[in-house]
Coordinates of C-alpha atoms in Angstrom, one line a residue:
M3 CA 179.1 148.0 156.3
R4 CA 181.3 144.8 155.9
G5 CA 181.3 141.1 156.8
W6 CA 182.9 141.7 160.2
R7 CA 179.5 143.4 161.5
H8 CA 177.6 140.5 160.4
G9 CA 180.0 138.0 162.1
L10 CA 179.8 139.9 165.4
R11 CA 176.1 140.0 165.6
H12 CA 175.3 136.6 164.3
G13 CA 178.3 134.5 165.0
A14 CA 179.0 135.0 168.8
R15 CA 180.0 132.3 171.1
S16 CA 180.3 131.9 174.9
T17 CA 184.2 132.3 174.6
A18 CA 185.0 133.7 171.5
A19 CA 183.4 135.4 168.2
V20 CA 183.5 134.7 164.7
V21 CA 184.7 137.5 162.2
G22 CA 184.1 135.7 158.8
S23 CA 186.2 132.5 159.2
Q24 CA 188.4 134.0 162.0
L25 CA 188.1 132.8 165.6
I26 CA 189.0 135.8 167.9
D27 CA 189.7 136.6 171.6
P28 CA 186.4 137.7 173.4
D29 CA 187.7 140.9 174.5
L30 CA 188.6 141.6 171.0
A31 CA 185.1 140.8 169.9
F32 CA 183.8 143.2 172.6
A33 CA 186.0 145.8 171.4
L34 CA 184.6 145.5 168.0
E35 CA 181.3 145.9 169.3
L36 CA 182.2 148.9 170.9
A37 CA 183.6 150.2 167.5
D38 CA 180.3 149.4 166.2
A39 CA 178.5 151.4 168.9
A40 CA 180.6 154.3 168.3
D41 CA 180.0 154.3 164.6
E42 CA 176.5 154.6 165.1
M43 CA 177.1 157.8 167.3
T44 CA 179.5 159.4 165.1
V45 CA 178.6 158.7 161.3
P46 CA 175.1 160.7 161.7
R47 CA 177.0 163.9 162.9
F48 CA 179.6 163.7 160.2
R49 CA 179.3 166.7 157.8
A50 CA 176.0 167.7 159.9
R51 CA 175.3 171.3 159.3
D52 CA 174.3 171.8 162.9
L53 CA 177.5 170.0 164.5
V54 CA 178.5 171.9 167.6
V55 CA 182.3 172.5 167.7
E56 CA 184.2 173.9 170.8
S57 CA 187.7 174.8 171.6
K58 CA 189.4 172.8 174.6
P59 CA 191.9 174.6 176.8
D60 CA 194.8 173.3 174.6
L61 CA 193.0 175.0 171.5
T62 CA 192.1 171.7 169.9
P63 CA 188.6 171.1 168.7
V64 CA 186.1 169.0 170.4
T65 CA 182.6 168.1 169.1
E66 CA 179.3 166.9 170.7
A67 CA 180.0 163.7 168.7
D68 CA 183.3 163.1 170.5
R69 CA 181.7 163.5 173.8
A70 CA 178.5 161.4 173.1
A71 CA 180.6 158.5 171.7
E72 CA 182.9 158.4 174.7
K73 CA 179.9 158.5 176.9
A74 CA 178.0 155.9 175.2
L75 CA 181.3 153.6 175.3
R76 CA 181.8 154.1 178.7
A77 CA 178.3 153.2 179.5
R78 CA 178.7 149.9 177.7
I79 CA 181.9 149.1 179.3
E80 CA 180.5 149.8 182.9
A81 CA 177.4 147.6 182.0
E82 CA 179.3 144.7 180.6
R83 CA 182.8 144.9 182.0
P84 CA 182.2 146.6 185.4
A85 CA 185.6 145.7 187.1
D86 CA 187.4 147.2 184.3
G87 CA 189.0 150.7 184.4
V88 CA 188.4 153.3 181.5
I89 CA 190.6 156.2 180.4
G90 CA 189.5 158.5 177.5
E91 CA 190.5 161.6 175.8
E92 CA 187.2 163.6 176.8
Y93 CA 186.3 162.4 180.3
G94 CA 189.8 161.2 181.8
D95 CA 190.6 158.2 183.9
T96 CA 188.1 155.9 186.0
T97 CA 189.9 153.5 188.1
G98 CA 188.6 149.8 188.1
S99 CA 189.1 147.2 190.5
G100 CA 191.2 144.8 188.3
N101 CA 194.2 144.8 186.2
R102 CA 192.4 146.1 183.1
R103 CA 191.7 149.2 181.6
W104 CA 189.9 150.3 178.3
I105 CA 191.5 153.3 176.4
L106 CA 189.2 155.4 174.1
D107 CA 189.8 158.0 171.8
P108 CA 186.2 158.6 170.3
I109 CA 187.3 160.6 167.4
D110 CA 190.9 160.6 166.3
G111 CA 191.3 163.2 163.7
T112 CA 188.6 165.7 165.1
K113 CA 190.2 168.3 162.8
S114 CA 189.4 166.2 159.7
F115 CA 186.0 165.5 161.0
V116 CA 185.0 168.9 161.5
R117 CA 186.2 170.0 158.1
G118 CA 184.2 167.1 156.4
I119 CA 187.3 165.0 155.6
P120 CA 186.7 161.2 156.0
A121 CA 190.1 160.4 157.6
W122 CA 188.8 160.2 161.2
G123 CA 188.4 157.2 163.3
T124 CA 187.5 155.7 166.7
L125 CA 190.5 154.0 168.7
I126 CA 189.8 151.5 171.2
A127 CA 192.4 149.6 173.2
L128 CA 192.7 147.0 176.0
E129 CA 195.4 147.4 178.6
R130 CA 196.0 144.3 180.8
D131 CA 198.8 144.3 183.7
G132 CA 200.2 147.5 182.1
G133 CA 200.6 146.0 178.3
I134 CA 198.2 146.8 175.4
V135 CA 196.7 143.4 174.4
V136 CA 193.8 144.5 172.1
G137 CA 193.4 147.2 169.5
V138 CA 190.7 148.4 167.2
V139 CA 190.7 151.5 164.8
S140 CA 187.4 152.1 163.2
A141 CA 186.9 154.6 160.2
P142 CA 183.6 154.4 159.0
A143 CA 183.7 157.2 156.5
L144 CA 186.4 155.4 154.9
R145 CA 184.5 152.1 155.2
R146 CA 187.7 150.7 156.9
R147 CA 188.5 149.0 160.1
W148 CA 191.8 147.5 161.5
W149 CA 192.2 145.4 164.7
A150 CA 194.5 143.1 166.5
A151 CA 194.8 141.0 169.7
R152 CA 198.3 139.7 170.9
G153 CA 199.2 136.7 169.4
E154 CA 196.5 136.8 166.7
G155 CA 197.9 138.9 164.1
A156 CA 196.5 142.1 162.7
F157 CA 193.6 142.6 160.2
A158 CA 192.0 145.0 158.2
D159 CA 188.3 144.4 157.2
G160 CA 188.8 140.7 157.9
E161 CA 191.9 140.0 155.9
R162 CA 195.5 139.5 157.6
I163 CA 197.8 142.4 156.9
H164 CA 201.6 142.7 157.1
V165 CA 204.0 145.5 156.9
S166 CA 206.1 146.0 153.9
R167 CA 209.6 144.6 153.1
A168 CA 211.2 147.9 152.0
N169 CA 214.7 147.8 153.5
A170 CA 216.1 151.1 152.2
I171 CA 215.0 154.7 153.3
E172 CA 215.3 155.6 149.7
D173 CA 212.5 153.3 148.7
A174 CA 210.1 154.4 151.6
L175 CA 207.1 156.3 151.7
M176 CA 206.8 158.3 155.0
C177 CA 203.6 159.7 156.3
F178 CA 203.2 162.5 159.0
T179 CA 200.6 164.9 160.3
S180 CA 202.1 168.3 160.3
V181 CA 205.4 169.7 159.1
T182 CA 205.2 172.7 161.3
A183 CA 204.4 170.5 164.6
F184 CA 208.3 169.1 164.0
D185 CA 209.6 172.6 164.2
D186 CA 207.5 173.3 167.3
Y187 CA 209.1 170.3 169.2
G188 CA 212.6 171.1 167.7
L189 CA 212.7 168.4 165.4
G190 CA 212.1 170.2 162.2
E191 CA 215.6 169.7 160.7
Q192 CA 215.8 166.1 161.6
F193 CA 212.4 165.5 159.9
R194 CA 213.5 167.4 156.7
T195 CA 216.6 165.4 156.7
L196 CA 214.5 162.1 157.0
A197 CA 211.7 163.2 154.3
G198 CA 214.6 164.2 151.8
R199 CA 215.9 160.9 152.0
C200 CA 212.6 159.0 151.5
W201 CA 211.3 157.9 148.1
E202 CA 208.2 159.9 148.8
T203 CA 206.0 161.7 151.7
R204 CA 202.3 161.9 152.2
G205 CA 200.5 163.8 154.9
F206 CA 198.1 161.1 155.9
S207 CA 197.6 162.1 159.4
D208 CA 196.6 160.9 162.9
Y209 CA 195.8 157.1 163.1
W210 CA 195.7 156.5 159.3
A211 CA 199.4 157.1 158.9
H212 CA 200.1 154.2 161.3
V213 CA 197.8 151.7 160.0
L214 CA 199.0 152.4 156.4
V215 CA 202.4 151.2 157.7
A216 CA 200.6 148.1 159.3
E217 CA 198.9 147.1 156.1
G218 CA 202.2 147.8 154.0
S219 CA 200.9 150.7 152.0
A220 CA 203.4 153.2 153.8
D221 CA 206.8 152.1 155.4
I222 CA 207.4 154.9 158.0
A223 CA 205.1 157.3 160.3
V224 CA 206.5 159.8 162.5
E225 CA 204.9 162.2 165.1
P226 CA 206.4 164.7 167.3
A227 CA 203.5 164.5 170.0
M228 CA 200.9 161.9 170.8
N229 CA 198.8 160.9 173.7
L230 CA 198.0 157.5 175.3
W231 CA 194.7 157.2 173.5
D232 CA 196.4 158.1 170.0
N233 CA 199.0 155.3 170.7
A234 CA 197.4 152.5 172.6
A235 CA 195.3 150.9 169.8
L236 CA 198.0 151.5 166.8
Q237 CA 200.7 149.9 168.8
V238 CA 199.3 146.4 169.0
I239 CA 198.0 146.6 165.4
V240 CA 201.6 147.7 164.1
E241 CA 203.4 145.0 166.2
E242 CA 200.9 142.2 165.3
A243 CA 201.3 143.0 161.6
G244 CA 205.1 142.7 162.0
G245 CA 206.2 146.3 162.6
R246 CA 207.6 148.4 165.3
F247 CA 206.0 151.3 167.3
T248 CA 208.5 153.2 169.5
D249 CA 209.4 156.5 170.8
L250 CA 212.6 158.4 169.5
E251 CA 214.6 156.6 171.8
G252 CA 213.4 153.1 170.6
T253 CA 211.3 152.3 173.6
P254 CA 207.8 150.5 172.9
R255 CA 205.7 152.7 174.7
V256 CA 202.3 154.3 174.5
D257 CA 202.0 156.7 177.4
G258 CA 202.7 159.7 175.2
G259 CA 205.2 161.9 173.4
D260 CA 206.9 161.3 170.1
A261 CA 206.1 158.2 168.2
V262 CA 207.7 156.4 165.2
T263 CA 206.1 153.4 163.3
T264 CA 208.1 151.5 160.6
N265 CA 208.0 148.0 158.9
G266 CA 210.8 147.0 161.4
L267 CA 213.5 146.9 158.8
L268 CA 213.8 150.6 158.7
H269 CA 213.2 151.4 162.3
D270 CA 217.0 151.8 163.6
E271 CA 218.0 154.2 160.8
V272 CA 214.8 156.2 161.3
L273 CA 215.4 156.7 164.8
L274 CA 219.1 157.8 164.3
I275 CA 218.0 160.2 161.6
M276 CA 215.6 161.7 163.8
R277 CA 217.8 162.0 166.8
G278 CA 220.1 163.9 164.5
K279 CA 222.6 161.1 164.2
G280 CA 221.9 160.0 160.9
R281 CA 223.1 161.2 157.3
G282 CA 221.4 163.4 154.9
R283 CA 221.3 162.7 151.2

């Protein structure tokens, strides 16, 4: 697809790998290799006429591609990082013997995947000592990939990215997944107040909303309900791009619940509005 694949496959070193001219952390290099492996599993099944789709107990869809991709990633981690734990959306938590855990969402945006919409991706993160230190989002149908490691900055397709400098809600573009979901969680009024003040809103959902903030194309992304595997990779990418990723109380957490991503400049005011304390138009 792009130069980052060539760099990983042909520019590996014993302690780091090169993506283009970028010297990167070996755990990030491994995460990018995992993303390559996931792409090889998911892309052939995208828009396949014989794709098998089932409903999970929470009535969300799951496909054979979700399960196959997570199995493949788990097998690779077990073979190359046997001491590391793994938690994934489809197969739960496997405890490791050390202080490291890989967090996997084989297909984030399964509803898009099953409808033939290319805005889906694989999310891979590494947690060390309770903090997220590596994150990769691979969106092969969009031919895009985002990644970050703590202290190394955030990148999209090999180019460093940074959040926007918008400093007023009235100048902001906000992304979200579902209007009705905010109503379901008792946040409908607050969401509409925030949306009414923004310059523009777009329903660019799931991971895509948050990486758009990281690369400066959007300024705000809000979600009423997220899971650990939805959040982990996004947090480090957004923060390394200069933004903030928190819950509605302003806590930078990834263990689930509501989530707000901004360029940082707008964050406190967005939180006030979403907690029902900010002003409307």
